[in-house]
Short mmCIF file of C-alpha atoms in Angstrom, two decimals:
data_model
loop_
_atom_site.label_atom_id
_atom_site.label_comp_id
_atom_site.label_asym_id
_atom_site.label_seq_id
_atom_site.Cartn_x
_atom_site.Cartn_y
_atom_site.Cartn_z
CA ALA Y 18 10.77 -1.73 -56.20
CA ALA Y 19 13.78 -0.53 -57.40
CA ARG Y 20 15.00 0.10 -53.89
CA GLN Y 21 14.18 -3.26 -52.92
CA LEU Y 22 15.85 -4.57 -56.48
CA VAL Y 23 19.30 -2.44 -55.60
CA LEU Y 24 19.91 -3.22 -51.80
CA ARG Y 25 19.55 -6.89 -52.94
CA HIS Y 26 21.67 -6.95 -56.09
CA PRO Y 27 24.51 -4.39 -55.26
CA ALA Y 28 26.69 -5.69 -58.27
CA LEU Y 29 23.92 -4.40 -60.99
CA SER Y 30 23.21 -1.15 -62.03
CA PHE Y 31 19.67 0.01 -61.89
CA ALA Y 32 17.89 3.45 -63.42
CA VAL Y 33 14.39 4.83 -63.05
CA LEU Y 34 12.70 5.88 -65.64
CA GLU Y 35 10.04 9.02 -64.29
CA LYS Y 36 7.99 10.40 -66.79
CA GLU Y 37 7.37 13.42 -64.73
CA ARG Y 38 9.71 16.27 -63.54
CA GLN Y 39 9.95 14.73 -59.91
CA LEU Y 40 8.70 11.85 -58.21
CA ALA Y 41 5.10 10.58 -56.68
CA HIS Y 42 3.33 12.94 -59.07
CA HIS Y 43 0.93 11.32 -59.72
CA GLN Y 44 -0.78 8.13 -57.65
CA SER Y 45 1.52 8.16 -55.00
CA GLY Y 46 1.11 12.03 -54.36
CA HIS Y 47 -2.93 12.37 -54.29
CA ASN Y 48 -4.30 9.80 -51.65
CA SER Y 49 -5.88 9.91 -48.78
CA GLY Y 50 -2.44 9.12 -46.44
CA VAL Y 51 -3.67 6.69 -44.82
CA ILE Y 52 -2.01 3.86 -43.53
CA HIS Y 53 -4.47 0.72 -43.88
CA SER Y 54 -4.61 -1.79 -41.20
CA GLY Y 55 -5.57 -4.91 -43.76
CA ILE Y 56 -9.64 -5.26 -42.23
CA TYR Y 57 -11.54 -5.06 -46.15
CA TYR Y 58 -9.79 -7.91 -47.99
CA THR Y 59 -10.47 -11.51 -48.63
CA PRO Y 60 -8.82 -13.64 -45.99
CA GLY Y 61 -5.43 -15.20 -47.89
CA SER Y 62 -5.35 -12.78 -50.84
CA LEU Y 63 -2.19 -11.16 -51.53
CA LYS Y 64 -3.98 -7.93 -50.59
CA ALA Y 65 -4.65 -9.17 -47.26
CA LYS Y 66 -0.77 -10.48 -46.81
CA LEU Y 67 0.89 -7.32 -47.93
CA CYS Y 68 -1.52 -5.25 -46.57
CA VAL Y 69 -0.94 -6.26 -42.81
CA GLN Y 70 2.57 -6.90 -43.41
CA GLY Y 71 3.19 -3.41 -45.48
CA ALA Y 72 1.64 -1.68 -42.51
CA ALA Y 73 3.88 -2.62 -40.05
CA LEU Y 74 6.85 -2.32 -42.46
CA CYS Y 75 6.15 1.52 -43.05
CA TYR Y 76 5.61 2.34 -39.65
CA GLU Y 77 9.24 0.55 -38.79
CA TYR Y 78 10.43 2.63 -42.27
CA CYS Y 79 8.84 6.11 -40.70
CA ASP Y 80 10.32 5.46 -37.62
CA ARG Y 81 13.99 4.58 -38.97
CA LYS Y 82 13.74 7.55 -41.33
CA GLY Y 83 12.30 10.08 -38.81
CA ILE Y 84 9.34 10.55 -41.21
CA PRO Y 85 6.39 11.65 -39.31
CA TYR Y 86 2.96 9.94 -39.17
CA LYS Y 87 0.61 9.93 -36.86
CA GLN Y 88 -1.23 6.69 -35.04
CA CYS Y 89 -4.92 8.07 -35.32
CA GLY Y 90 -7.23 5.33 -35.54
CA LYS Y 91 -10.10 3.98 -37.79
CA LEU Y 92 -14.00 4.00 -36.71
CA ILE Y 93 -15.60 2.08 -39.56
CA VAL Y 94 -19.29 3.09 -38.46
CA ALA Y 95 -22.73 1.25 -38.99
CA VAL Y 96 -25.30 3.79 -39.35
CA GLU Y 97 -28.09 2.00 -40.64
CA GLN Y 98 -29.24 -1.43 -39.04
CA ASP Y 99 -28.85 -3.55 -42.02
CA GLU Y 100 -25.11 -2.80 -42.30
CA ILE Y 101 -24.22 -4.27 -38.41
CA PRO Y 102 -24.73 -8.15 -39.98
CA ARG Y 103 -21.98 -6.81 -42.78
CA LEU Y 104 -19.66 -4.66 -39.96
CA LYS Y 105 -19.44 -7.94 -37.94
CA ALA Y 106 -18.36 -9.77 -40.99
CA LEU Y 107 -15.90 -7.19 -41.46
CA TYR Y 108 -14.66 -8.03 -38.06
CA GLU Y 109 -14.36 -11.66 -38.60
CA ARG Y 110 -12.24 -10.81 -41.87
CA GLY Y 111 -10.12 -8.66 -39.93
CA LEU Y 112 -9.25 -11.18 -36.90
CA GLN Y 113 -8.71 -13.79 -40.03
CA ASN Y 114 -6.02 -11.65 -41.88
CA ASN Y 115 -4.18 -10.80 -38.19
CA VAL Y 116 -4.84 -7.41 -37.98
CA ARG Y 117 -3.91 -5.97 -34.66
CA GLY Y 118 -6.02 -4.27 -31.77
CA LEU Y 119 -10.00 -4.58 -33.41
CA LYS Y 120 -12.98 -4.07 -31.47
CA LEU Y 121 -16.48 -3.25 -31.44
CA ILE Y 122 -18.03 -0.66 -30.02
CA GLY Y 123 -21.12 0.12 -29.02
CA ALA Y 124 -22.87 3.94 -29.78
CA LYS Y 125 -21.59 5.28 -26.20
CA GLU Y 126 -17.95 4.29 -27.10
CA ILE Y 127 -17.83 5.62 -30.96
CA GLN Y 128 -18.81 9.11 -29.16
CA ALA Y 129 -16.24 9.03 -26.31
CA LYS Y 130 -13.46 8.72 -29.16
CA GLU Y 131 -15.25 11.01 -31.94
CA PRO Y 132 -17.32 13.06 -30.33
CA PHE Y 133 -19.16 14.39 -33.25
CA CYS Y 134 -19.84 11.18 -34.67
CA ARG Y 135 -23.44 8.70 -34.50
CA GLY Y 136 -23.68 5.71 -35.18
CA LEU Y 137 -24.83 2.38 -34.05
CA MET Y 138 -22.20 0.30 -33.96
CA ALA Y 139 -18.00 0.72 -35.12
CA LEU Y 140 -15.19 -1.40 -35.81
CA ASP Y 141 -12.30 0.46 -34.34
CA SER Y 142 -8.87 0.03 -35.84
CA PRO Y 143 -6.58 1.25 -33.62
CA TYR Y 144 -3.21 0.89 -35.51
CA THR Y 145 -4.60 2.77 -38.60
CA GLY Y 146 -2.31 5.89 -39.27
CA ILE Y 147 -2.04 8.61 -41.56
CA VAL Y 148 1.50 9.75 -43.02
CA ASP Y 149 2.36 12.03 -46.32
CA TYR Y 150 3.13 9.82 -48.85
CA ARG Y 151 5.07 11.71 -50.83
CA GLN Y 152 7.33 12.14 -48.26
CA VAL Y 153 7.83 8.17 -48.13
CA ALA Y 154 8.20 7.91 -51.66
CA GLN Y 155 10.71 10.70 -51.70
CA SER Y 156 13.00 9.03 -48.50
CA TYR Y 157 13.00 5.41 -50.99
CA ALA Y 158 14.10 7.12 -54.02
CA GLU Y 159 17.28 8.83 -51.75
CA ASP Y 160 17.90 5.13 -50.52
CA PHE Y 161 17.82 3.69 -53.83
CA GLN Y 162 20.01 6.50 -55.26
CA GLU Y 163 22.46 5.99 -51.83
CA ALA Y 164 22.38 2.33 -53.03
CA GLY Y 165 24.26 3.66 -55.92
CA GLY Y 166 20.44 3.71 -58.37
CA THR Y 167 20.42 6.20 -61.13
CA ILE Y 168 16.76 8.49 -61.44
CA LEU Y 169 15.76 9.97 -64.83
CA THR Y 170 13.21 11.93 -64.60
CA ASP Y 171 10.85 14.18 -67.54
CA PHE Y 172 11.72 10.66 -69.57
CA GLU Y 173 8.40 9.47 -70.78
CA VAL Y 174 9.17 5.90 -72.22
CA THR Y 175 7.56 5.97 -75.93
CA GLY Y 176 9.59 2.88 -77.26
CA MET Y 177 10.94 -1.04 -76.65
CA GLU Y 178 13.09 -2.97 -78.67
CA MET Y 179 15.84 -5.57 -79.11
CA ALA Y 180 19.09 -3.70 -80.48
CA LYS Y 181 20.25 -5.14 -83.62
CA GLU Y 182 23.41 -6.64 -83.22
CA SER Y 183 25.02 -4.33 -86.11
CA SER Y 184 23.36 -1.47 -84.88
CA SER Y 185 26.17 -1.04 -82.05
CA GLY Y 186 28.72 -3.23 -83.07
CA SER Y 187 30.01 -3.14 -79.80
CA GLU Y 188 30.14 -5.71 -76.77
CA ASP Y 189 27.12 -3.03 -75.30
CA GLY Y 190 24.87 -4.17 -78.10
CA LEU Y 191 25.27 -7.81 -76.67
CA LYS Y 192 25.56 -7.53 -73.24
CA TYR Y 193 22.63 -4.65 -72.93
CA PRO Y 194 20.29 -6.16 -76.22
CA VAL Y 195 16.95 -4.08 -75.09
CA ILE Y 196 16.92 0.03 -76.05
CA VAL Y 197 14.67 1.82 -74.45
CA ARG Y 198 13.62 5.14 -75.56
CA SER Y 199 12.04 8.74 -74.73
CA SER Y 200 9.78 10.55 -76.62
CA LYS Y 201 12.72 13.03 -76.77
CA GLY Y 202 14.73 10.39 -78.84
CA GLU Y 203 16.51 9.52 -75.89
CA GLU Y 204 18.10 6.10 -75.67
CA ILE Y 205 19.14 3.19 -72.75
CA TYR Y 206 20.83 0.19 -72.98
CA CYS Y 207 20.07 -2.31 -70.71
CA GLN Y 208 18.91 -6.20 -70.21
CA HIS Y 209 15.70 -5.97 -68.10
CA ILE Y 210 12.95 -4.16 -67.97
CA VAL Y 211 10.40 -3.88 -64.67
CA THR Y 212 6.95 -1.33 -65.24
CA CYS Y 213 5.47 -0.01 -62.47
CA ALA Y 214 3.21 2.26 -64.23
CA GLY Y 215 -0.08 2.84 -62.59
CA LEU Y 216 -2.26 4.73 -65.15
CA TYR Y 217 0.03 3.24 -67.95
CA SER Y 218 0.73 0.09 -67.07
CA ASP Y 219 -1.88 -1.38 -70.33
CA ARG Y 220 -0.12 1.20 -72.70
CA LEU Y 221 3.41 0.61 -71.67
CA SER Y 222 2.71 -3.43 -71.43
CA GLU Y 223 1.28 -2.87 -75.71
CA ILE Y 224 4.95 -0.61 -76.82
CA SER Y 225 6.58 -4.14 -75.57
CA GLY Y 226 4.24 -6.07 -77.66
CA CYS Y 227 2.65 -7.78 -74.33
CA SER Y 228 -0.95 -8.25 -74.11
CA PRO Y 229 -2.78 -4.89 -73.42
CA GLU Y 230 -5.28 -6.62 -71.06
CA PRO Y 231 -6.42 -5.67 -68.47
CA ARG Y 232 -7.10 -2.58 -69.66
CA ILE Y 233 -6.57 0.39 -67.42
CA VAL Y 234 -9.30 2.82 -66.98
CA PRO Y 235 -9.30 5.69 -65.13
CA PHE Y 236 -11.63 6.79 -62.01
CA ARG Y 237 -11.02 10.51 -60.35
CA GLY Y 238 -11.56 10.82 -57.02
CA ASP Y 239 -12.79 14.21 -55.49
CA TYR Y 240 -12.20 15.49 -51.88
CA LEU Y 241 -13.85 18.20 -50.01
CA VAL Y 242 -11.85 19.84 -47.18
CA LEU Y 243 -13.08 20.95 -43.98
CA LYS Y 244 -13.00 24.76 -43.18
CA PRO Y 245 -10.08 25.17 -40.78
CA GLU Y 246 -12.28 26.59 -38.47
CA LYS Y 247 -14.28 22.85 -38.29
CA CYS Y 248 -11.23 20.45 -38.51
CA TYR Y 249 -11.77 19.65 -34.52
CA MET Y 250 -15.36 17.82 -35.12
CA VAL Y 251 -12.82 14.77 -36.24
CA LYS Y 252 -10.18 13.03 -34.56
CA GLY Y 253 -8.98 10.32 -36.15
CA ASN Y 254 -10.50 8.51 -39.94
CA ILE Y 255 -14.16 7.62 -39.94
CA TYR Y 256 -15.36 5.58 -42.83
CA PRO Y 257 -18.76 4.21 -43.61
CA VAL Y 258 -19.22 -0.14 -44.06
CA PRO Y 259 -18.48 -0.23 -47.70
CA ASN Y 260 -20.48 -1.88 -49.91
CA PRO Y 261 -19.08 -5.28 -51.47
CA ARG Y 262 -19.87 -5.08 -54.77
CA PHE Y 263 -17.52 -1.96 -55.30
CA PRO Y 264 -14.07 -1.40 -54.52
CA PHE Y 265 -14.28 1.72 -53.13
CA LEU Y 266 -14.55 2.39 -49.85
CA GLY Y 267 -17.40 5.38 -49.68
CA PHE Y 268 -17.36 8.54 -48.34
CA HIS Y 269 -14.93 9.07 -45.69
CA PHE Y 270 -13.57 11.86 -43.61
CA THR Y 271 -9.39 11.31 -43.56
CA PRO Y 272 -7.33 14.31 -41.13
CA ARG Y 273 -4.17 15.15 -42.72
CA MET Y 274 -0.50 15.15 -41.61
CA ASP Y 275 -0.64 18.97 -41.86
CA GLY Y 276 -4.07 18.73 -39.58
CA SER Y 277 -6.56 19.49 -42.85
CA VAL Y 278 -9.65 17.13 -42.63
CA TRP Y 279 -9.94 15.51 -46.11
CA LEU Y 280 -13.98 14.65 -47.35
CA GLY Y 281 -14.57 11.83 -50.02
CA PRO Y 282 -13.45 10.65 -52.43
CA ASN Y 283 -17.16 10.38 -54.85
CA ALA Y 284 -15.37 7.70 -57.81
CA VAL Y 285 -16.49 8.82 -61.67
CA LEU Y 286 -15.13 8.13 -64.64
CA ALA Y 287 -11.84 10.47 -65.64
CA PHE Y 288 -11.79 11.31 -69.15
CA LYS Y 289 -8.21 11.73 -68.62
CA ARG Y 290 -5.74 9.63 -67.20
CA GLU Y 291 -4.15 12.49 -66.11
CA GLY Y 292 -7.04 14.65 -65.24
CA TYR Y 293 -7.39 15.99 -61.86
CA LYS Y 294 -10.42 18.53 -62.71
CA LEU Y 295 -14.12 18.03 -63.81
CA PHE Y 296 -13.72 19.50 -67.36
CA ASP Y 297 -9.83 17.53 -68.14
CA PHE Y 298 -10.01 15.85 -71.24
CA SER Y 299 -8.06 13.76 -73.06
CA ALA Y 300 -9.58 12.52 -76.60
CA THR Y 301 -6.96 9.02 -76.89
CA ASP Y 302 -7.57 8.93 -72.85
CA PHE Y 303 -11.57 8.76 -73.45
CA LEU Y 304 -12.11 6.84 -76.59
CA ASP Y 305 -9.88 4.35 -74.95
CA ALA Y 306 -12.10 3.77 -72.42
CA VAL Y 307 -15.45 4.97 -74.30
CA LEU Y 308 -14.51 1.77 -76.91
CA TYR Y 309 -13.83 -0.65 -74.69
CA SER Y 310 -16.41 -3.26 -74.10
CA GLY Y 311 -15.53 -4.20 -70.20
CA LEU Y 312 -15.97 -0.51 -69.45
CA TRP Y 313 -19.67 -0.87 -71.04
CA LYS Y 314 -20.39 -4.00 -68.81
CA LEU Y 315 -19.43 -2.99 -66.28
CA VAL Y 316 -21.62 0.85 -66.18
CA LEU Y 317 -24.50 -1.61 -67.70
CA ARG Y 318 -24.29 -3.36 -64.30
CA ASN Y 319 -23.46 -0.37 -61.73
CA LEU Y 320 -25.74 2.16 -63.75
CA SER Y 321 -27.48 3.61 -60.69
CA TYR Y 322 -24.60 3.23 -58.36
CA GLY Y 323 -22.97 5.68 -61.74
CA LEU Y 324 -25.79 8.41 -61.84
CA ASN Y 325 -25.14 8.73 -58.27
CA GLU Y 326 -21.75 9.32 -57.79
CA MET Y 327 -22.34 12.00 -61.08
CA TYR Y 328 -24.90 13.53 -59.19
CA ARG Y 329 -22.44 13.70 -56.59
CA ALA Y 330 -19.29 15.00 -57.92
CA CYS Y 331 -21.52 17.89 -59.14
CA PHE Y 332 -23.82 18.99 -56.05
CA LEU Y 333 -22.09 19.37 -53.02
CA SER Y 334 -25.01 19.67 -51.11
CA ALA Y 335 -25.58 15.87 -52.10
CA GLN Y 336 -22.30 15.07 -50.72
CA VAL Y 337 -22.72 16.65 -47.57
CA LYS Y 338 -26.15 15.00 -47.25
CA GLU Y 339 -23.66 11.25 -47.05
CA LEU Y 340 -21.61 13.08 -44.57
CA GLN Y 341 -24.22 14.38 -42.13
CA LYS Y 342 -25.10 10.76 -41.87
CA PHE Y 343 -22.03 10.17 -39.19
CA ILE Y 344 -21.80 14.02 -38.53
CA PRO Y 345 -25.06 15.73 -38.28
CA GLU Y 346 -23.45 19.02 -37.55
CA VAL Y 347 -21.54 19.32 -40.92
CA THR Y 348 -23.10 21.55 -43.31
CA VAL Y 349 -22.49 23.08 -46.68
CA ASN Y 350 -21.26 26.03 -45.30
CA ASP Y 351 -18.37 23.88 -43.46
CA VAL Y 352 -16.56 22.33 -46.57
CA LEU Y 353 -14.66 24.01 -49.50
CA ARG Y 354 -14.23 22.15 -52.65
CA GLY Y 355 -10.63 20.48 -52.25
CA PRO Y 356 -8.19 17.93 -54.27
CA SER Y 357 -8.90 15.11 -56.67
CA GLY Y 358 -6.96 11.70 -56.91
CA VAL Y 359 -7.00 9.69 -60.52
CA ARG Y 360 -7.13 6.23 -59.60
CA ALA Y 361 -5.53 3.59 -62.02
CA GLN Y 362 -8.71 0.56 -62.03
CA ALA Y 363 -7.64 -2.20 -63.97
CA LEU Y 364 -10.76 -4.20 -65.58
CA ASP Y 365 -11.23 -7.26 -67.64
CA SER Y 366 -13.25 -7.26 -70.88
CA ASP Y 367 -15.94 -9.35 -69.28
CA GLY Y 368 -16.73 -5.83 -66.93
CA ASN Y 369 -15.55 -6.93 -64.06
CA LEU Y 370 -12.73 -4.57 -61.56
CA VAL Y 371 -9.48 -6.19 -61.18
CA ASP Y 372 -8.81 -6.96 -57.53
CA ASP Y 373 -5.69 -7.76 -57.04
CA PHE Y 374 -2.33 -8.15 -58.20
CA VAL Y 375 -1.45 -8.87 -61.93
CA PHE Y 376 2.03 -9.80 -63.12
CA ASP Y 377 2.84 -10.47 -66.65
CA GLY Y 378 5.83 -10.84 -69.02
CA GLY Y 379 5.85 -11.75 -72.68
CA SER Y 380 7.21 -14.31 -75.08
CA GLY Y 381 10.15 -13.97 -77.61
CA ASP Y 382 13.36 -12.37 -77.42
CA ILE Y 383 11.64 -8.91 -75.90
CA GLY Y 384 8.51 -10.35 -73.69
CA SER Y 385 10.85 -12.53 -72.00
CA ARG Y 386 13.10 -9.69 -70.90
CA ILE Y 387 10.39 -7.46 -69.10
CA LEU Y 388 8.04 -8.15 -66.25
CA HIS Y 389 5.29 -5.75 -65.86
CA VAL Y 390 3.21 -5.10 -62.95
CA ARG Y 391 0.07 -4.37 -64.19
CA ASN Y 392 -2.23 -3.29 -61.30
CA ALA Y 393 -0.87 -2.63 -57.81
CA PRO Y 394 -4.45 -1.80 -56.15
CA SER Y 395 -5.33 -0.08 -52.90
CA PRO Y 396 -3.94 -0.22 -50.54
CA ALA Y 397 -0.60 -0.23 -52.44
CA ALA Y 398 0.97 2.81 -51.20
CA THR Y 399 0.65 1.14 -47.45
CA SER Y 400 1.73 -2.09 -48.99
CA SER Y 401 4.58 -0.63 -50.60
CA LEU Y 402 8.01 -1.95 -49.06
CA ALA Y 403 6.07 -5.46 -48.97
CA ILE Y 404 5.15 -5.29 -52.78
CA ALA Y 405 8.30 -3.95 -53.67
CA GLU Y 406 9.53 -7.94 -52.06
CA MET Y 407 7.34 -9.28 -54.20
CA ILE Y 408 8.64 -7.48 -57.22
CA ALA Y 409 12.11 -8.49 -56.28
CA ASP Y 410 11.62 -11.98 -55.71
CA GLU Y 411 9.58 -12.15 -58.94
CA VAL Y 412 12.29 -10.28 -60.94
CA LYS Y 413 14.89 -12.98 -59.53
CA ARG Y 414 12.53 -15.96 -60.29
CA ARG Y 415 11.78 -14.60 -64.18
CA PHE Y 416 15.08 -13.35 -64.89
CA GLU Y 417 16.92 -15.66 -63.09
CA LEU Y 418 19.61 -12.85 -61.37
#
């Protein structure tokens, strides 16, 4: 978003404030690395449009910048008879979303593409790819800085307020009327703020006096990895037919740019917003989640699913059993516990998972100078260049730049 804004408005000064010491430290650096093609999303939704546009822009950007990627394709595989109607519906949805190259294939064609995979029918998406999104984010940062932007790392925002005219007494106090404070007491004076804070989007909104909803509930996804000597079993992405009731795409096989293969992830409630390990715990984050009525409504509606996910998180054999539906040769001895990611899942007070983009501002002096990007759900990494254009349009409209 910052890169797009500075390219559009080169006469303005822009700064990115980053809580961590390096960029892409959380969701951007802990995702599966897949460049999605746009099959899953409701036709006409922002998610669908931005994913299809974003994937094309992502490939074009990587080509221009010399960032390596692999267009290794994806199979969405039906292993049970009752999944076939859902698979066919996905195919129709993909066509409506203008996804390139989609076709339905049978068991023999599945084996021709993925010799170790078993399935009744699959949706073949040849333009799905993989990339290292940390490298992509780093390249965006370089573009931003080369265009005159400033990046301040280790700057955790703890306060936003309007400058009192007398406090500065200078023209700057009037020209840059908003003060942003860090946890170390540093201050930045500015005219407008855009927040893209992922796991902390609701808290930054509250700090600025805007609405606390939708709330962020963190879900941890744990991956397994295939042992290096077993990676030959997977050539491209292999995904299950998703359950339409959940935003998670299910346990999948994902090759990585470094040649490894990730398996997963599951989806369990994280007890800390940036808690990547099973026993990571933050009292504030935990209480924030469990005292929110929306979470309990979600849990009670999906109790058996949640318990299954927790069981699978604890027992390796239960996760491997899921994988064997697709590649029967995989055994517990072929896998190791791998990395984890934490997903910022936006949730409303009725317990509904917020599934599309949410922009928010506030009223009054400071609220009218802030744009909060409250929810940028998966596949936001794929869609990032298209999302940036949408954010820049919204900034221009709201702040009359």
